[in-house]
Short mmCIF file of C-alpha atoms and ligand atoms in Angstrom, two decimals:
data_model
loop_
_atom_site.label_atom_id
_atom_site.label_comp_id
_atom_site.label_asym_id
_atom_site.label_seq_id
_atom_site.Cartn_x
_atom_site.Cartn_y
_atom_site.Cartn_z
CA UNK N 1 -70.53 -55.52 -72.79
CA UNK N 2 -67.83 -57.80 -74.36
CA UNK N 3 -64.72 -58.95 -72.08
CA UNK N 4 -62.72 -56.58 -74.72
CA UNK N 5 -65.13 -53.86 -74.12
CA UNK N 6 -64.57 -53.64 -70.22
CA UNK N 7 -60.80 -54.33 -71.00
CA UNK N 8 -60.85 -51.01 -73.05
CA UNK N 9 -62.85 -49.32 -70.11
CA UNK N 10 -60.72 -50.34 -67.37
CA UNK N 11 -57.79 -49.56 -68.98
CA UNK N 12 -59.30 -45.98 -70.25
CA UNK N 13 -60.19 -45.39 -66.47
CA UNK N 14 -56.97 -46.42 -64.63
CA UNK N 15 -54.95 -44.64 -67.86
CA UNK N 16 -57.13 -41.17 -66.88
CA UNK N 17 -56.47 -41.48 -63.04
CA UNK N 18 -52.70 -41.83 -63.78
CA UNK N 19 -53.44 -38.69 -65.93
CA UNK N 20 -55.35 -37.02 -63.15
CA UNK N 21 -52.40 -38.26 -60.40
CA UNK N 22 -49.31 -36.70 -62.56
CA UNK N 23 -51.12 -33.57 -63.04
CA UNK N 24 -51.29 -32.85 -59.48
CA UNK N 25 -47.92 -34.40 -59.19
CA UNK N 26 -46.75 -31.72 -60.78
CA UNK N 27 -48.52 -29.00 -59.32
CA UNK N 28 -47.52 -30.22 -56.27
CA UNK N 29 -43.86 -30.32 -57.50
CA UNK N 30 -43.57 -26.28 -58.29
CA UNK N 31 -42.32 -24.12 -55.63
CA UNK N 32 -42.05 -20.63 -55.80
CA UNK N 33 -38.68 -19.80 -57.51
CA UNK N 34 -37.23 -16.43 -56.55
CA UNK N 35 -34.57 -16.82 -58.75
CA UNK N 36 -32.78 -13.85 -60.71
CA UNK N 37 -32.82 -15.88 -63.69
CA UNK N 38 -33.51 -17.67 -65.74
CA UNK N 39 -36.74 -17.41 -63.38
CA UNK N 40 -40.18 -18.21 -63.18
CA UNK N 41 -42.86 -18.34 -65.90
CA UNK N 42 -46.25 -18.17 -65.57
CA UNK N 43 -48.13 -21.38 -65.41
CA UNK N 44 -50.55 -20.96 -67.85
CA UNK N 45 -47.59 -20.64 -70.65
CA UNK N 46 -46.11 -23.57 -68.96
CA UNK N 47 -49.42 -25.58 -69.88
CA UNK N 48 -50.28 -23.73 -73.06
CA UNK N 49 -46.61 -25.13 -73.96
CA UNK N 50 -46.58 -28.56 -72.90
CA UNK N 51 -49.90 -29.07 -74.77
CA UNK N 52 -48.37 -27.78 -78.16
CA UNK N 53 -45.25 -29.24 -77.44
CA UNK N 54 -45.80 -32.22 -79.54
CA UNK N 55 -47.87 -31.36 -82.08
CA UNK N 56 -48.31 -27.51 -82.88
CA UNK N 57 -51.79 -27.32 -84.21
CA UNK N 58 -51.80 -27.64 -87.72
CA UNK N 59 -48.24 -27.85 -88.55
CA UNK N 60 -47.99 -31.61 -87.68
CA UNK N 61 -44.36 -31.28 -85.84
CA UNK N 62 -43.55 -29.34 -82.74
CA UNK N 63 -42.06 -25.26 -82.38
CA UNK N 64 -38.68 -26.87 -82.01
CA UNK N 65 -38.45 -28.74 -85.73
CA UNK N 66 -39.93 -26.21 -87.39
CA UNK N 67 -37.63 -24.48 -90.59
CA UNK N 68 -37.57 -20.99 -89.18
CA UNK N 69 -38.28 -20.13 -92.67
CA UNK N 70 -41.69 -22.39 -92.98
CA UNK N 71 -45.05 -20.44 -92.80
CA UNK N 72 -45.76 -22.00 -89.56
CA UNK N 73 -43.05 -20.57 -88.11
CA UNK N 74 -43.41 -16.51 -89.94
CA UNK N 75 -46.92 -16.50 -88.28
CA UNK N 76 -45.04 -17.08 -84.94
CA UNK N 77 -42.41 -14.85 -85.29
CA UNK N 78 -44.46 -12.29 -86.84
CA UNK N 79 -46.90 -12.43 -84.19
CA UNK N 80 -44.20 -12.56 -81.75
CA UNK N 81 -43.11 -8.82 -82.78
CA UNK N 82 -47.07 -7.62 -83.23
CA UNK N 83 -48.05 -8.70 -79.53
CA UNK N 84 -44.60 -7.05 -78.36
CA UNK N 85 -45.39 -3.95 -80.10
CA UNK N 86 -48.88 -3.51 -78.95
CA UNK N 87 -47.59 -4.77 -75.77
CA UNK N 88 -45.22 -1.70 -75.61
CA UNK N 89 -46.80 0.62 -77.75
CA UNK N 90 -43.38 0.52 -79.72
CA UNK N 91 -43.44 3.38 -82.19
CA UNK N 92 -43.49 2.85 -86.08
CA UNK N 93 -39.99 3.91 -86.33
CA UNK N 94 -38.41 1.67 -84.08
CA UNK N 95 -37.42 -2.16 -85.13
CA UNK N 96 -37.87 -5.16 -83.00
CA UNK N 97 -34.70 -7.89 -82.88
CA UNK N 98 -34.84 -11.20 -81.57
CA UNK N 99 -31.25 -12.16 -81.35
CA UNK N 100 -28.98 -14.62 -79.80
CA UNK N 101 -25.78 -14.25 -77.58
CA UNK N 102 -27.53 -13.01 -74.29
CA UNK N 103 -27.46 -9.40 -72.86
CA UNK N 104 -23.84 -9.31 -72.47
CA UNK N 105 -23.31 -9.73 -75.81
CA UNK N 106 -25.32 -6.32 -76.96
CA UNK N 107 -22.47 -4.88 -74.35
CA UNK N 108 -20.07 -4.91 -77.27
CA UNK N 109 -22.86 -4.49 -79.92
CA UNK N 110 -24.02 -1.37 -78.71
CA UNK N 111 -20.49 0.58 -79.89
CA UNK N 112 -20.15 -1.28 -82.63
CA UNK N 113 -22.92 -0.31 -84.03
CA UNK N 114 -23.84 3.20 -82.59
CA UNK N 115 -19.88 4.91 -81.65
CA UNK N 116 -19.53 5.41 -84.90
CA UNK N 117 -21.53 8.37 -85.16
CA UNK N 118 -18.92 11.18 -83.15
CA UNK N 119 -16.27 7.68 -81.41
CA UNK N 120 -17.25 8.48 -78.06
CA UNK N 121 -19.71 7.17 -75.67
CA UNK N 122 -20.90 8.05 -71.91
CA UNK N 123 -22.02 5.69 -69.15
CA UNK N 124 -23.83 5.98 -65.98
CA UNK N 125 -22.35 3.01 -63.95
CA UNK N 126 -24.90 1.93 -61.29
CA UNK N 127 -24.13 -1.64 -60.55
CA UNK N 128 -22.51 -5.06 -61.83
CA UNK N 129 -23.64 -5.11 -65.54
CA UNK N 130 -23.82 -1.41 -66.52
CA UNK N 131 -20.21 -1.61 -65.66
CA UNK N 132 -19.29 -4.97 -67.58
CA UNK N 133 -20.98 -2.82 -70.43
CA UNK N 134 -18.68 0.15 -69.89
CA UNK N 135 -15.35 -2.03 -69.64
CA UNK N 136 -16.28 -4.18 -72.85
CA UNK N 137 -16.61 -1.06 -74.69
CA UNK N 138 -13.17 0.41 -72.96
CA UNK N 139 -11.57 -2.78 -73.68
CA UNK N 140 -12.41 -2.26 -77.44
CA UNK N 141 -10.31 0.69 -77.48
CA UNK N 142 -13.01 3.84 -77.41
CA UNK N 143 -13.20 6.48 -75.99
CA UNK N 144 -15.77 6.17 -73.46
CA UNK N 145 -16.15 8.36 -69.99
CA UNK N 146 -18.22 7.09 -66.89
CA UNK N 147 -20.00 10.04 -65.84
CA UNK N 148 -21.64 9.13 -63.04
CA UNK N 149 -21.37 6.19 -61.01
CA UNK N 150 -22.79 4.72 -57.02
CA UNK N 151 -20.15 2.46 -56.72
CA UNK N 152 -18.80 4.51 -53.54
CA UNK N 153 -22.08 3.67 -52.06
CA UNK N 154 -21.96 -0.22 -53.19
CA UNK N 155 -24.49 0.80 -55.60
CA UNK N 156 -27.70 0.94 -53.16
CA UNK N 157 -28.93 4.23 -55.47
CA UNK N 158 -29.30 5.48 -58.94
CA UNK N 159 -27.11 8.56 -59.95
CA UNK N 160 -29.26 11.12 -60.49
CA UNK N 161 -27.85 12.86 -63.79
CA UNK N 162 -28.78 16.00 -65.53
CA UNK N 163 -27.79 16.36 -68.91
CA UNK N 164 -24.68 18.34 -68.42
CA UNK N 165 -23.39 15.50 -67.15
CA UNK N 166 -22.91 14.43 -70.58
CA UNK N 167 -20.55 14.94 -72.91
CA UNK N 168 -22.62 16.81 -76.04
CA UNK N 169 -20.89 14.89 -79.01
CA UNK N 170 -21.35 11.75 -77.44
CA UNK N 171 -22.92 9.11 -79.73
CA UNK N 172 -24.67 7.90 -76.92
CA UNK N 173 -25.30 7.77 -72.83
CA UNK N 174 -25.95 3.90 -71.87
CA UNK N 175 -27.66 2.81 -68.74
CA UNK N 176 -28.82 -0.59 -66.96
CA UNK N 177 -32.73 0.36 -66.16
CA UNK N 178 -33.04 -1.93 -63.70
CA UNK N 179 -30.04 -3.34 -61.65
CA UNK N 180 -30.79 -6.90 -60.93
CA UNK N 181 -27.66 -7.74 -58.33
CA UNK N 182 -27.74 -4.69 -56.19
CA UNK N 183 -32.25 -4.33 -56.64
CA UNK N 184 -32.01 -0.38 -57.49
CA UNK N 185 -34.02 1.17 -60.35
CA UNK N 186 -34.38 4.32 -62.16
CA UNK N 187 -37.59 5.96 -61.24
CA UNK N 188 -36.54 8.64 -63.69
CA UNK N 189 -35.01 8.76 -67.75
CA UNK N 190 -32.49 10.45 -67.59
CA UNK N 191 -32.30 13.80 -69.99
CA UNK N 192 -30.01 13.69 -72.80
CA UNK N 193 -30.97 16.13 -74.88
CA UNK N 194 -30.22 15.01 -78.20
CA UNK N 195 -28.06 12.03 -77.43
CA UNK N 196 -30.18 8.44 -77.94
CA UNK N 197 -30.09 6.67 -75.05
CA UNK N 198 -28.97 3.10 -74.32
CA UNK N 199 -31.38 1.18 -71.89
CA UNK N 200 -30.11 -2.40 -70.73
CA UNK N 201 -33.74 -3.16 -69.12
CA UNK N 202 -32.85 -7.28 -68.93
CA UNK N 203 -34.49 -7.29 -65.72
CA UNK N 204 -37.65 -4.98 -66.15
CA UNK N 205 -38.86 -5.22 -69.84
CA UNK N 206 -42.35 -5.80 -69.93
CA UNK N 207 -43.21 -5.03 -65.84
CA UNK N 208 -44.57 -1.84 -66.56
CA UNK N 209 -44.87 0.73 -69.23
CA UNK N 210 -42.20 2.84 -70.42
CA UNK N 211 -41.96 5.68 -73.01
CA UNK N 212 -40.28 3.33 -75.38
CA UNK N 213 -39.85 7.05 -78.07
CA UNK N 214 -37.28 8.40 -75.11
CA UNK N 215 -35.23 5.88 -75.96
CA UNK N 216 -32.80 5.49 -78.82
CA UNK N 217 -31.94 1.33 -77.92
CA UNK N 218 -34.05 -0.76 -75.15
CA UNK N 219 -32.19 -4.11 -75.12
CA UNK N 220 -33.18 -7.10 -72.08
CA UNK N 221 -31.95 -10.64 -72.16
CA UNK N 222 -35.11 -13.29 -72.21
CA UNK N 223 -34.73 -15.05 -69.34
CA UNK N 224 -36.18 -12.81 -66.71
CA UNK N 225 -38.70 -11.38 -67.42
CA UNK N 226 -40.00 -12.44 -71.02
CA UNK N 227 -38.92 -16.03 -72.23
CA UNK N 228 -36.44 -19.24 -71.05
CA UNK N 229 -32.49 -18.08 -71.85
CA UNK N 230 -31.60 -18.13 -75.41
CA UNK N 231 -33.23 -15.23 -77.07
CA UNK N 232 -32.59 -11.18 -76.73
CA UNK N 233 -34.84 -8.43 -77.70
CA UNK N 234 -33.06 -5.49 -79.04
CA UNK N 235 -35.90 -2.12 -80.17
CA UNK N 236 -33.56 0.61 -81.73
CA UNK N 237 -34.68 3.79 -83.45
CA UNK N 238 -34.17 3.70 -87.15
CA UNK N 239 -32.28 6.29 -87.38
CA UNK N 240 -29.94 4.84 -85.60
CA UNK N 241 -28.82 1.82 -88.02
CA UNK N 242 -26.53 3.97 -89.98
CA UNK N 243 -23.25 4.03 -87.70
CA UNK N 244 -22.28 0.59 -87.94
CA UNK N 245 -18.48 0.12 -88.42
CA UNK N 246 -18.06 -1.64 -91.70
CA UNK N 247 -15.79 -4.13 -89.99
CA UNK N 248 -17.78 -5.59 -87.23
CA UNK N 249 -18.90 -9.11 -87.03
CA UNK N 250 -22.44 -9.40 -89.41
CA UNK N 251 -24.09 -11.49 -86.28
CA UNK N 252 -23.67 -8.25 -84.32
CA UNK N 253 -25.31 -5.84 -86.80
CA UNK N 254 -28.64 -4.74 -85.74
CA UNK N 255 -29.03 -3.42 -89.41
CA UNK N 256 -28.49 -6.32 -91.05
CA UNK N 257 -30.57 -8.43 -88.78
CA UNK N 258 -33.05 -5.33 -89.01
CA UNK N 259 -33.05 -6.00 -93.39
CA UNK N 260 -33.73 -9.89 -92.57
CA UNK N 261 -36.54 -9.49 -90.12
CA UNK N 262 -34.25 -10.65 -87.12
CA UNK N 263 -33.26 -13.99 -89.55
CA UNK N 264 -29.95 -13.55 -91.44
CA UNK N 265 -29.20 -16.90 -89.87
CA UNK N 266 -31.53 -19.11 -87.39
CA UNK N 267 -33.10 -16.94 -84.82
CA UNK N 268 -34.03 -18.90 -80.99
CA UNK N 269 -37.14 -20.42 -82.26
CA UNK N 270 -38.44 -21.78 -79.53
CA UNK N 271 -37.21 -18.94 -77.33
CA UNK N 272 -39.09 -16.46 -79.42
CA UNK N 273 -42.23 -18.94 -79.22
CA UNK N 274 -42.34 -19.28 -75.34
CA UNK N 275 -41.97 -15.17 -75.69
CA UNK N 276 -45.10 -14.86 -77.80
CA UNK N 277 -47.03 -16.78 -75.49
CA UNK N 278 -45.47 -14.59 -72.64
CA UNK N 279 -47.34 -11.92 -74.57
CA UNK N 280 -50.16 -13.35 -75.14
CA UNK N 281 -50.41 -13.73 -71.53
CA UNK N 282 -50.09 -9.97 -70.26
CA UNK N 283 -52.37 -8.84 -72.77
CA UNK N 284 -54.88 -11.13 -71.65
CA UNK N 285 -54.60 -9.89 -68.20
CA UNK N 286 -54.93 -6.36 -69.45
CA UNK N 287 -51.34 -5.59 -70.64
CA UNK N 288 -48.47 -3.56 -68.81
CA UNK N 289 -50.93 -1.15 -67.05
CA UNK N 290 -52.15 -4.12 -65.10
CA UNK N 291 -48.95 -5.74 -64.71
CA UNK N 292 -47.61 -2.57 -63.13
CA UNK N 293 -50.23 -2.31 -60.66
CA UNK N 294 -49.63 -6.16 -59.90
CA UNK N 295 -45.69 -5.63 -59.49
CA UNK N 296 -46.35 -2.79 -56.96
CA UNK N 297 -48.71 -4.23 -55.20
CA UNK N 298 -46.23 -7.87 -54.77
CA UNK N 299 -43.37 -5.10 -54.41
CA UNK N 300 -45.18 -2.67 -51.73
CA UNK N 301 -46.04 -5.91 -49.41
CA UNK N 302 -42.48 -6.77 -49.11
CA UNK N 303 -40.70 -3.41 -48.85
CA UNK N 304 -43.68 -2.87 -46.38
CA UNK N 305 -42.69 -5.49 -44.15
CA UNK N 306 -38.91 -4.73 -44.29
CA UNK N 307 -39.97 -1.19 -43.41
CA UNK N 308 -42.03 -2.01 -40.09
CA UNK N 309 -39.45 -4.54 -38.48
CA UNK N 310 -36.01 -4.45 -37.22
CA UNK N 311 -34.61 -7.67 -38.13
CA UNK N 312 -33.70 -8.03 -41.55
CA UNK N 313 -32.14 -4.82 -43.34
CA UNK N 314 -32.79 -3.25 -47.06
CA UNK N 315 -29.75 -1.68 -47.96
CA UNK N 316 -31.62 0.35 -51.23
CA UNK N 317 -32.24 4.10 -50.64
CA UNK N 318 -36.18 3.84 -50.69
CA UNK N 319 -36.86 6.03 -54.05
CA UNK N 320 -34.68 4.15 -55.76
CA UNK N 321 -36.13 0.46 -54.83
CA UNK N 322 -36.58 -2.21 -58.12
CA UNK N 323 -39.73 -3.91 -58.02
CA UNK N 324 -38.50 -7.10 -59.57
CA UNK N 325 -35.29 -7.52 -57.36
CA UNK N 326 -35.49 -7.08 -53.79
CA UNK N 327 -32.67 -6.83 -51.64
CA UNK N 328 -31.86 -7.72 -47.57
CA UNK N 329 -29.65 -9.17 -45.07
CA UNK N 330 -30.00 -10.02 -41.70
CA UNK N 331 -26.35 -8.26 -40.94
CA UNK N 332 -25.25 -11.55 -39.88
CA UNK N 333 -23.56 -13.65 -42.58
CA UNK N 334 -24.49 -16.95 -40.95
CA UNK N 335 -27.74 -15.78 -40.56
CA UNK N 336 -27.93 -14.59 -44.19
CA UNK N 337 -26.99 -18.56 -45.16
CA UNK N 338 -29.01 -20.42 -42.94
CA UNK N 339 -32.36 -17.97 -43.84
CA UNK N 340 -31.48 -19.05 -47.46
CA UNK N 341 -30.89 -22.89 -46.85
CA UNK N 342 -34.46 -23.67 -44.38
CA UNK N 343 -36.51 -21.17 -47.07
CA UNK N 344 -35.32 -23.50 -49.54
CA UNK N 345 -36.58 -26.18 -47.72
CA UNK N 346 -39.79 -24.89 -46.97
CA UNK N 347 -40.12 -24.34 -50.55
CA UNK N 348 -39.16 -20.63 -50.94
CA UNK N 349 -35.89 -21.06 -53.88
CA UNK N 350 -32.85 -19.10 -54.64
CA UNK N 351 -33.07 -16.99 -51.76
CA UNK N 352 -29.26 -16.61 -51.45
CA UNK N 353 -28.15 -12.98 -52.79
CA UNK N 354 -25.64 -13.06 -55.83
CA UNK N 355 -22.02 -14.15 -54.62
CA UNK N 356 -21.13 -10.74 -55.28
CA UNK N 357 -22.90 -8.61 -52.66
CA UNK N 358 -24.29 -11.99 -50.03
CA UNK N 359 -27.32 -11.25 -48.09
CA UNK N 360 -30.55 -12.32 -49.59
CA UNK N 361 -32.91 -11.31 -52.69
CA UNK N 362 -36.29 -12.33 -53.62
CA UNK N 363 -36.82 -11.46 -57.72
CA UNK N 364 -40.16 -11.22 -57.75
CA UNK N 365 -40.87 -11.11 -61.47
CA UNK N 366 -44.26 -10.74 -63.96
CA UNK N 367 -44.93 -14.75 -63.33
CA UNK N 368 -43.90 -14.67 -59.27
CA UNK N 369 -47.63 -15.20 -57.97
CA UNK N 370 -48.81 -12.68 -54.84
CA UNK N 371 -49.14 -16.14 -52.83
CA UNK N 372 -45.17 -16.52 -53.21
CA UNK N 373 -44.33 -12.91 -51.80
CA UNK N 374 -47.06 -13.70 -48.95
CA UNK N 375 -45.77 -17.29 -48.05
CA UNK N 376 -42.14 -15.81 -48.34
CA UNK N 377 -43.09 -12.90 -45.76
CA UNK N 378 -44.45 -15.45 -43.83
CA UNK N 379 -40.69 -17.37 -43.45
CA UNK N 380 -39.02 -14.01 -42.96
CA UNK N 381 -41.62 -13.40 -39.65
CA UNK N 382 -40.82 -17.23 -38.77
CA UNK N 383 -37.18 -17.06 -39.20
CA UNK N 384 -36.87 -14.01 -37.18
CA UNK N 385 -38.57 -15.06 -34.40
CA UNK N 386 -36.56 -18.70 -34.27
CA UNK N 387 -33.44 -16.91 -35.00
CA UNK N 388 -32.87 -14.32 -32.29
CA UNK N 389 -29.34 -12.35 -33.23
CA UNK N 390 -26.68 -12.49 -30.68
C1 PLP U 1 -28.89 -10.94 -66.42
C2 PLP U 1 -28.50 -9.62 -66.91
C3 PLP U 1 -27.52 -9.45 -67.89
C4 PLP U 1 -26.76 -10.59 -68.48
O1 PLP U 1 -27.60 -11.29 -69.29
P1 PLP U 1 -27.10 -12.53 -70.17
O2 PLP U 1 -28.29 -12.81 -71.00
O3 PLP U 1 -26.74 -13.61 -69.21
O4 PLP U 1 -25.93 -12.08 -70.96
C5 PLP U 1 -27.24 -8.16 -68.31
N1 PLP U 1 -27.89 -7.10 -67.79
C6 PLP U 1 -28.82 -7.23 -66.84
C7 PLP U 1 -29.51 -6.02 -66.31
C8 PLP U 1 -29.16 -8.49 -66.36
O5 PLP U 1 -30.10 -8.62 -65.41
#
């Protein structure tokens, strides 16, 4: 061996253990992140994403300086929608939008484009965003009704509606599917006869199946459930592209972005990347069946716990519990603050409850791992017992 020769092999060896040493740096790094969201993503995206990162194979350039119109880039929107569909089992008559502006921008694209079929609307309120959804659409000047709301209650149920609730020339009934503050879901569709109905499912898309055809519009903001922020999925009926007031911005018209395959102008690329290997994932693993039976199983150790102690409290009515958002407080504001501050120390994150309602809640999305809901049971049993209430 030549001096250059064990140069090149020392070099190679101490360059692979640095390798070795930052990989486990980083494992070592990740805590489990019970944040609402943006949130968690599962770790073998993570990797499949940092290895493509540079270099996407064969395009020579990463995701993120692609032309969104370059083949490279069709294949990965186009498979984007495929794996969703399959993923869903979205019928043939429904389109799939990847769009920009976040869920709360579909809350004033949903009566632009759909009131114009009768100019009225119904909501069920049932929490924080269903009724930012109903005031942007009252704020636009319709005539919209709340039919049914759990406000009374600070929203720890789901109405439960029958359709003469409704009003039976409204051009549709909107709902929020899954209420991310408050951690309440609908373990029923509501009935609406012949009126489409409006899902927001931001916080639930893709954790289990639903019946995509009793829908008229399922839209969800990425970054909960499905993707990083920057990208949001709108599925709408057909049908349902033709009541579009003429005068509403273009960006916010599901039938043009429908006619340009979701890219009148340039969609979230990377965002819609990151979502196809989010896809890619749950099929692997046997697709929303299996991911269902996960969710309930990280969902039914938790609410299991809650159920069988006295210390903390889970303000939900059971039979209306989310299994992505879960909901507690000790009763004891201070309490409530410290539990969140030493979790997030012991490496249990964003504990703390959103600053509207206080308390605590654990999202425990697709990419949440079962180790993260044990561990986190683990602190509540810890905390209680260190903590004794006055
Ligand atoms: C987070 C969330 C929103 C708001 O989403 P943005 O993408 O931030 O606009 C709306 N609805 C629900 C159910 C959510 O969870």
């Amino acid at each position: 061996m030549s001096e250059i020769d064990i140069f090149v092999f020392l070099y190679m060896d101490i360059f692979n253990f640095l390798l070795a040493s930052l990989e486990v740096f980083i494992m070592e790094e990740r805590v489990f992140n019970f944040s609402a969201g943006p949130s968690m993503l599962p770790l073998p995206v993570l990797q499949r994403a940092a290895d493509e990162l540079v270099v996407y194979p064969g395009a020579g350039m990463s995701v993120m300086e692609m032309s969104h119109r370059s083949p490279a880039y069709e294949a990965i929107i186009g498979e984007a929608e495929t794996l969703l569909r399959k993923l869903m089992n979205i019928p043939e008559n429904y389109k799939v939008l990847f769009l920009q502006g976040g869920a709360s921008t579909q809350f004033a694209a949903v009566p632009l484009n759909l009131i114009g079929k009768t100019g009225k609307a119904d909501y069920i309120v049932s929490g924080q965003f269903s009724g930012k959804a109903f005031k942007e659409a009252q704020k636009m000047g319709y005539d919209v009704k709340c039919v049914a709301t759990s406000k009374e209650d600070n929203f720890t149920y789901i109405p439960e509606v029958t359709r003469d609730a409704f009003r039976p020339d409204a051009s549709y009934v909107h709902i929020c599917f899954n209420n991310t503050i408050y951690g309440t879901k609908y373990n029923y569709i509501p009935d609406t006869g012949d009126i489409p109905l409006v899902a927001d499912m931001s916080s639930c898309i893709i954790s289990e199946p639903v019946d995509v055809s009793k829908f008229g519009v399922i839209y969800a903001g990425a970054q909960k459930n499905m993707a990083p922020a920057g990208m949001t999925l709108v599925i709408v009926r057909e049908d349902l592209l033709e009541y579009a007031d003429p005068k509403m911005p273009t960006m916010l018209e599901w039938k043009t972005m429908a006619e340009n395959g979701s890219m009148y102008n340039t969609p979230p690329c990377y965002t819609i990347y990151m979502a196809k290997l989010v896809y890619e994932w749950i099929l692997s693993l046997g697709g929303l069946d299996v991911m269902k039976k996960m969710n309930e199983e990280k969902a039914a150790l938790l609410y299991d716990y809650l159920d069988n102690q006295d210390y903390y409290i889970a303000p939900v009515k059971p039979q209306c519990r989310s299994l992505m958002n879960v909901t507690f407080v000790t009763g004891d504001a201070e309490l409530d603050k410290k539990f969140a501050s030493e979790a997030g120390k012991a490496g249990l994150k964003n504990l703390k409850g959103h600053r509207s309602v206080g308390g605590m809640r654990a999202s425990i999305y697709n990419a949440m791992p079962k180790a993260g809901v044990e561990a986190l049971i683990e602190f509540m049993k810890k905390f209680a017992a260190e903590n004794p209430k006055a």
